[in-house]
């Protein structure tokens, strides 16, 4: 064989440390570090870059799959298996094939002209070594170019996310890792000043109407109070005081041993200190840990985590399903009810962020519009939803049927469906009520938040929990079970 095998050349270059250097360089950027430390998103930035590292490695190893490199690599692979006689006979033909696409062409031509008529048996090996080095350099340069282009893209994306995070202080509190981490995933979309103004306005509305925030927090807790072993994420652990045998406890004297503990010194050992000529011997025994000490033993109480089976499953971490928030967008909801409904959905998005849950909003009147507030561009979705103007009439049954169909799939296990409406609508059919009963048996919950005193009370019977938040009595909250 005349030269080195080039089959794994691209992968070897990609594994040479260039990608790690790029990741370290990105992490060392002053703006990245400052924003990451200030907003508590350091782990999110690190995870984002590690994910980018894996993706960019795949991209740069595919650089050699272009026609230019594929043709030259195939030609090189063919040539290195020739013997010296084949090489000298067929090398002019190879040179012609290199002319239009290889960076090695000019150097190869000079080498052949210099060796013309000599036919040194070592020349084919030298030629292939130089060709391999040229291929390696060309691939490395192409990979570096691809890496730099991707690095600029990811840096632009990082700065965009950080700008969004900086402007979203109203959504996630600093230090809440789950909420901040989820928000980071959603922060790729560039938000306009109008988007931010809309979200901050509803965040301020929530602050003034704390009753809505309290309902959202109660809804968030309910998914974790389900008694179902199939929803347990991990075995439970609890802190307990346990008693253990310890040589440090002084309950009982069980013998004598050599040590350096002055607190447990036998009285006769102090006699060395009574005579100046023996004092040095006392200190030598102390350094050598050969002073006679009482050996004591007892029980100490230690606080430690104990893995235990709990009689009640609600004590363990429960896998929480998504929120499906159905918001009545009819004209009768305009004004304060509309503000309350939007703010409530916004509050549930915050709960979903903190608990790593999905949050879907379905606007319904005479038509339906669906928003997914916790997906990658969820902040843009949230802004669009909060900017929507309510109009039309109330048509409750279609949105209930759609929500029931969603909750019947495995993805919506342990889900919370929340209907926010004035409930000025007729009672639903018995068939729909039966479907709701079946979903309740599968640990799903149905909640109603009424924003009017004139809602149909017969509609409320299908819901597990009913709240009334009346726009003409701001701040007055009544909970019905």
XYZ file of C-alpha atoms in Angstrom:
481
model
C 0.000 0.000 0.000
C 1.435 3.367 -1.034
C -0.256 5.614 1.563
C -2.552 5.954 4.591
C -6.223 4.953 4.467
C -8.472 8.051 4.246
C -11.832 6.485 5.084
C -11.971 7.906 8.657
C -10.129 11.125 7.886
C -13.120 13.454 8.325
C -14.118 11.918 11.659
C -10.539 12.037 12.946
C -10.309 15.744 12.164
C -13.683 16.403 13.827
C -12.466 14.594 16.960
C -9.189 16.518 17.045
C -10.448 19.064 19.593
C -11.580 21.862 17.290
C -15.213 21.575 18.435
C -14.283 21.582 22.130
C -12.180 24.683 21.510
C -15.156 26.369 19.857
C -17.443 25.477 22.809
C -14.886 26.808 25.311
C -14.507 29.991 23.286
C -18.262 30.540 23.272
C -18.486 29.960 27.032
C -15.606 32.394 27.585
C -17.352 35.260 25.777
C -17.780 37.983 28.383
C -21.371 38.811 27.428
C -22.375 35.148 27.621
C -20.848 34.675 31.071
C -22.221 37.933 32.510
C -25.797 37.283 31.393
C -25.602 33.613 32.398
C -24.464 34.475 35.932
C -26.924 37.334 36.393
C -29.994 35.441 35.202
C -29.217 32.064 36.743
C -29.176 30.333 33.344
C -25.601 29.042 33.404
C -26.678 25.388 33.333
C -29.151 26.115 30.511
C -26.428 27.837 28.454
C -24.057 24.926 29.076
C -26.665 22.334 28.065
C -27.533 24.395 24.989
C -23.876 24.436 23.900
C -23.423 20.713 24.580
C -26.425 19.984 22.366
C -24.979 22.294 19.703
C -21.651 20.465 20.017
C -23.278 17.154 19.060
C -25.186 18.692 16.148
C -22.235 20.594 14.721
C -20.019 17.499 14.863
C -22.494 15.705 12.609
C -22.543 18.665 10.244
C -18.793 19.059 9.859
C -18.177 15.326 9.404
C -20.543 15.509 6.427
C -18.307 18.101 4.744
C -16.447 15.278 3.011
C -19.709 14.087 1.440
C -19.625 16.875 -1.153
C -18.911 15.797 -4.739
C -15.525 17.500 -4.708
C -14.178 15.561 -1.736
C -15.954 12.318 -2.610
C -14.313 12.162 -6.041
C -10.841 12.954 -4.749
C -11.087 10.589 -1.755
C -12.268 7.777 -4.026
C -9.375 8.423 -6.395
C -6.878 8.496 -3.531
C -8.257 5.217 -2.143
C -7.732 3.634 -5.550
C -4.173 4.898 -6.038
C -2.760 3.820 -2.645
C -3.406 0.164 -3.490
C -1.340 0.300 -6.698
C 2.184 -1.042 -6.829
C 5.100 1.146 -8.026
C 4.833 -0.022 -11.659
C 1.092 0.750 -11.828
C 1.704 4.145 -10.234
C 4.296 5.304 -12.802
C 2.170 3.983 -15.651
C -1.121 5.574 -14.656
C -0.166 8.719 -12.684
C -0.564 11.105 -15.714
C -4.187 9.983 -15.931
C -4.660 10.704 -12.195
C -3.147 14.173 -12.615
C -5.726 15.059 -15.276
C -8.559 14.037 -12.907
C -7.145 16.286 -10.155
C -6.888 19.356 -12.393
C -10.326 20.887 -11.915
C -11.222 20.244 -8.276
C -8.147 19.405 -6.164
C -6.007 21.787 -4.107
C -3.220 19.234 -4.547
C -3.080 19.567 -8.374
C -0.366 22.247 -8.711
C 1.919 20.624 -6.156
C 1.377 17.189 -7.742
C 2.290 18.502 -11.182
C 5.530 20.073 -9.914
C 6.468 16.848 -8.090
C 5.912 14.770 -11.243
C 7.874 17.181 -13.441
C 10.785 17.104 -10.985
C 10.753 13.279 -10.884
C 10.293 12.859 -14.655
C 12.511 10.087 -16.034
C 13.888 9.126 -12.602
C 11.246 6.624 -11.463
C 12.519 6.520 -7.876
C 10.734 3.559 -6.150
C 10.238 5.730 -3.033
C 8.521 8.503 -5.002
C 5.016 6.900 -5.118
C 5.002 6.617 -1.314
C 6.157 10.227 -0.910
C 3.582 11.410 -3.483
C 0.723 9.636 -1.655
C 1.878 10.982 1.721
C 1.821 14.535 0.361
C -1.572 13.911 -1.231
C -2.946 12.607 2.074
C -1.631 15.702 3.852
C -3.258 17.938 1.247
C -6.566 16.129 1.627
C -6.313 16.422 5.422
C -5.562 20.176 5.228
C -8.393 20.783 2.748
C -10.883 18.844 4.866
C -9.752 20.608 8.021
C -10.153 24.015 6.368
C -13.613 23.099 5.065
C -14.625 21.854 8.509
C -13.275 24.987 10.173
C -15.243 27.143 7.731
C -18.404 25.159 8.491
C -17.685 25.340 12.226
C -17.169 29.115 12.143
C -20.422 29.600 10.240
C -22.290 27.471 12.789
C -20.537 29.219 15.657
C -21.765 32.586 14.430
C -25.298 31.205 14.179
C -25.285 29.740 17.698
C -23.757 32.929 19.112
C -26.484 34.996 17.475
C -29.061 32.568 18.906
C -27.482 32.816 22.389
C -27.607 36.602 22.361
C -31.210 36.511 21.142
C -32.219 34.158 23.970
C -30.382 36.274 26.525
C -32.050 39.440 25.298
C -35.440 37.721 25.595
C -34.586 36.391 29.067
C -33.504 39.851 30.169
C -36.842 41.273 29.043
C -38.891 38.469 30.626
C -38.265 39.148 34.320
C -42.033 39.152 34.863
C -42.401 35.529 33.715
C -39.804 33.595 35.764
C -38.162 34.541 39.033
C -34.383 34.404 39.100
C -33.084 31.248 40.758
C -36.077 29.060 39.849
C -34.069 26.536 37.808
C -37.024 24.613 36.348
C -38.839 27.761 35.259
C -35.714 29.515 33.964
C -34.560 26.384 32.129
C -37.904 25.953 30.375
C -38.073 29.668 29.576
C -34.593 29.429 28.026
C -35.871 26.752 25.629
C -38.692 29.102 24.580
C -36.536 32.218 24.223
C -35.287 31.701 20.644
C -38.029 33.871 19.118
C -37.316 37.594 18.922
C -40.019 39.521 20.744
C -41.082 42.982 19.693
C -41.655 45.823 22.131
C -45.376 45.295 21.625
C -45.042 41.576 22.567
C -43.210 42.471 25.777
C -45.656 45.266 26.604
C -48.624 42.903 26.235
C -47.099 40.229 28.489
C -45.941 42.688 31.138
C -49.358 44.315 31.185
C -51.005 40.997 32.003
C -48.303 40.217 34.553
C -49.151 43.501 36.297
C -52.860 42.622 36.113
C -52.075 39.340 37.902
C -50.269 41.203 40.670
C -53.285 43.419 41.252
C -55.721 40.479 41.155
C -54.035 37.966 43.428
C -57.148 35.794 43.520
C -56.395 34.614 39.973
C -52.817 33.729 40.939
C -54.106 31.756 43.937
C -56.413 29.710 41.690
C -53.502 28.966 39.326
C -51.314 27.795 42.216
C -54.082 25.541 43.548
C -54.514 24.029 40.089
C -50.779 23.379 39.929
C -50.802 21.516 43.253
C -53.713 19.235 42.374
C -51.764 17.163 39.826
C -49.264 16.239 42.535
C -51.954 14.970 44.926
C -52.987 11.978 42.793
C -52.886 8.543 44.440
C -51.674 6.423 41.525
C -48.460 4.317 41.644
C -48.244 4.379 37.826
C -47.590 8.126 37.965
C -44.720 7.926 40.464
C -41.496 9.249 38.991
C -39.141 7.824 41.627
C -39.175 5.913 44.938
C -39.750 8.227 47.842
C -36.999 9.221 50.268
C -37.461 11.043 53.539
C -35.201 12.466 56.236
C -35.246 10.459 59.473
C -33.250 10.454 62.701
C -31.432 7.118 63.002
C -29.348 5.728 65.880
C -25.930 4.315 65.038
C -23.071 2.910 67.127
C -20.283 5.450 67.462
C -16.884 5.589 69.150
C -17.400 9.310 69.601
C -20.419 8.913 71.890
C -19.487 8.607 75.612
C -22.325 6.442 76.896
C -20.167 3.522 78.198
C -16.475 2.753 78.900
C -15.718 -0.554 77.165
C -11.924 -0.789 77.549
C -8.530 0.899 77.185
C -6.483 1.637 74.029
C -3.614 3.802 72.789
C -4.567 7.149 71.236
C -3.924 10.911 71.465
C -7.286 12.076 72.866
C -6.500 14.211 75.944
C -10.172 14.237 76.966
C -10.142 10.449 77.499
C -6.672 10.206 79.069
C -6.086 7.726 81.904
C -5.042 9.581 85.129
C -1.729 7.714 85.494
C -0.543 9.083 82.101
C -0.355 12.597 83.608
C 2.378 11.436 86.002
C 4.905 11.961 83.163
C 4.188 15.687 83.415
C 5.120 15.755 87.125
C 8.807 15.218 86.347
C 10.650 17.519 83.896
C 12.897 14.705 82.686
C 9.818 12.606 81.724
C 7.770 15.427 80.152
C 9.457 14.895 76.776
C 8.374 11.256 76.887
C 4.746 12.341 77.421
C 4.820 14.528 74.308
C 6.476 11.780 72.284
C 3.681 9.398 73.227
C 1.145 12.114 72.310
C 2.664 12.588 68.846
C 2.872 8.819 68.322
C -0.733 8.390 69.555
C 0.460 6.003 72.278
C -1.136 7.641 75.309
C -3.438 5.278 77.202
C -7.076 6.347 76.600
C -10.417 5.035 77.783
C -12.242 3.285 74.905
C -15.847 4.467 74.921
C -18.838 3.514 72.847
C -22.437 4.645 72.535
C -25.184 5.559 70.115
C -25.354 8.774 68.135
C -28.419 10.168 66.373
C -27.895 11.120 62.731
C -30.261 12.799 60.262
C -30.094 10.983 56.928
C -32.268 10.132 53.922
C -34.038 6.797 54.246
C -35.603 5.077 51.213
C -38.958 3.829 52.410
C -42.305 2.658 51.113
C -44.940 5.223 51.899
C -48.514 4.070 52.523
C -49.794 7.034 50.515
C -48.564 7.602 46.969
C -49.209 11.317 47.133
C -46.018 11.573 49.195
C -43.850 10.764 46.160
C -42.919 12.759 43.089
C -45.821 12.414 40.644
C -45.598 12.780 36.884
C -47.808 15.772 36.099
C -49.682 16.034 32.831
C -50.337 19.148 30.745
C -52.792 21.995 31.181
C -55.501 22.291 28.532
C -56.935 25.775 29.025
C -60.179 26.464 27.148
C -60.833 30.213 27.060
C -64.235 31.577 26.056
C -63.510 34.287 23.455
C -67.114 35.311 22.855
C -68.225 38.929 22.793
C -69.959 38.572 26.180
C -66.487 38.107 27.752
C -65.165 41.503 26.645
C -63.876 43.921 29.268
C -62.782 42.747 32.709
C -63.711 39.054 32.090
C -61.449 39.048 28.997
C -58.556 40.524 30.994
C -59.122 37.982 33.768
C -59.259 35.044 31.361
C -56.033 36.053 29.613
C -54.246 36.722 32.908
C -55.397 33.323 34.229
C -53.980 31.523 31.182
C -50.755 33.520 31.573
C -50.517 32.458 35.230
C -51.034 28.805 34.272
C -48.214 29.146 31.742
C -45.929 30.254 34.579
C -47.003 27.260 36.693
C -46.378 24.948 33.720
C -42.897 26.437 33.222
C -41.976 25.876 36.867
C -43.303 22.290 36.895
C -41.995 21.280 33.460
C -45.484 20.718 32.082
C -47.028 21.544 28.700
C -49.673 24.234 28.473
C -52.199 24.421 25.622
C -54.728 27.210 25.189
C -57.812 26.795 23.009
C -59.734 29.991 22.270
C -63.324 29.203 21.429
C -66.375 31.143 20.299
C -67.911 30.349 16.902
C -64.451 29.041 15.873
C -61.400 27.594 17.656
C -57.778 28.807 17.767
C -55.110 26.703 19.475
C -51.901 27.987 21.111
C -49.089 25.937 22.662
C -47.532 28.265 25.224
C -44.630 26.055 26.331
C -43.181 24.989 22.976
C -39.989 26.433 21.474
C -41.634 29.643 20.199
C -44.200 29.642 23.024
C -43.486 33.248 24.022
C -44.571 34.406 20.567
C -47.652 32.192 20.881
C -48.398 33.720 24.292
C -48.126 37.233 22.861
C -50.460 36.365 19.977
C -52.995 34.862 22.384
C -52.868 37.825 24.775
C -53.359 40.239 21.842
C -56.435 38.446 20.481
C -59.708 40.429 20.678
C -62.746 38.507 21.928
C -65.858 38.469 19.725
C -68.587 36.109 18.487
C -70.885 33.776 20.423
C -70.293 30.987 22.952
C -70.181 27.445 21.539
C -68.940 25.269 24.396
C -69.592 21.714 23.208
C -67.095 21.591 20.257
C -64.173 22.730 22.422
C -65.110 20.245 25.151
C -65.200 17.432 22.589
C -61.812 18.487 21.183
C -60.285 18.606 24.685
C -61.756 15.191 25.515
C -60.242 13.745 22.333
C -56.840 15.172 23.321
C -57.079 13.823 26.860
C -58.007 10.369 25.579
C -54.468 9.969 24.145
C -51.585 8.710 26.307
C -49.738 12.031 26.183
C -52.398 13.697 28.323
C -52.249 11.381 31.335
C -52.899 13.157 34.666
C -53.933 16.308 32.782
C -55.883 19.337 33.990
C -58.530 20.789 31.702
C -59.509 24.320 32.754
C -62.517 26.046 31.170
C -62.566 29.834 31.661
C -65.919 31.268 30.606
C -69.040 33.153 31.630
C -70.874 29.810 31.085
C -73.850 31.501 29.474
C -74.635 28.380 27.431
C -77.036 25.400 27.494
C -76.391 22.184 29.418
C -74.234 19.687 27.547
C -75.409 16.326 26.231
C -75.400 13.136 28.409
C -72.964 11.497 25.945
C -70.382 14.226 26.568
C -70.864 13.932 30.343
C -70.212 10.173 30.118
C -66.913 10.771 28.305
C -65.897 13.193 31.054
C -66.648 10.562 33.717
C -64.436 8.014 31.915
C -61.523 10.480 31.760
C -61.896 11.267 35.456
C -61.382 7.568 36.179
C -58.043 7.839 34.318
C -56.846 10.501 36.830
C -57.660 13.532 34.665
C -59.317 16.553 36.247
C -61.886 19.043 34.946
C -62.039 22.573 36.360
C -64.304 25.541 35.704
C -63.555 29.214 36.374
C -66.710 31.296 36.014
C -66.347 35.023 35.290
C -70.048 35.891 35.457
C -72.899 35.606 37.940
C -75.291 34.642 35.133
C -73.728 31.342 34.087
C -75.839 28.197 33.744
C -75.420 26.253 37.040
C -76.347 22.959 35.303
C -73.135 23.237 33.269
C -71.023 23.084 36.436
C -72.029 19.561 37.443
C -69.491 17.921 35.121
C -66.489 19.698 36.693
C -64.432 18.475 39.675
C -63.777 21.980 40.975
C -65.607 25.232 40.310
C -64.343 28.723 41.041
C -66.216 31.980 40.583
C -64.283 35.189 40.003
C -66.820 37.930 39.365
C -65.714 41.045 37.480
C -68.077 43.299 39.404
C -66.535 42.172 42.703
C -62.814 42.571 42.091
C -60.750 40.652 44.620
C -63.701 38.642 45.948
C -63.079 34.965 45.446
C -65.514 32.139 46.186
C -64.523 28.524 45.950
C -67.148 25.823 45.418
C -66.507 22.130 45.742
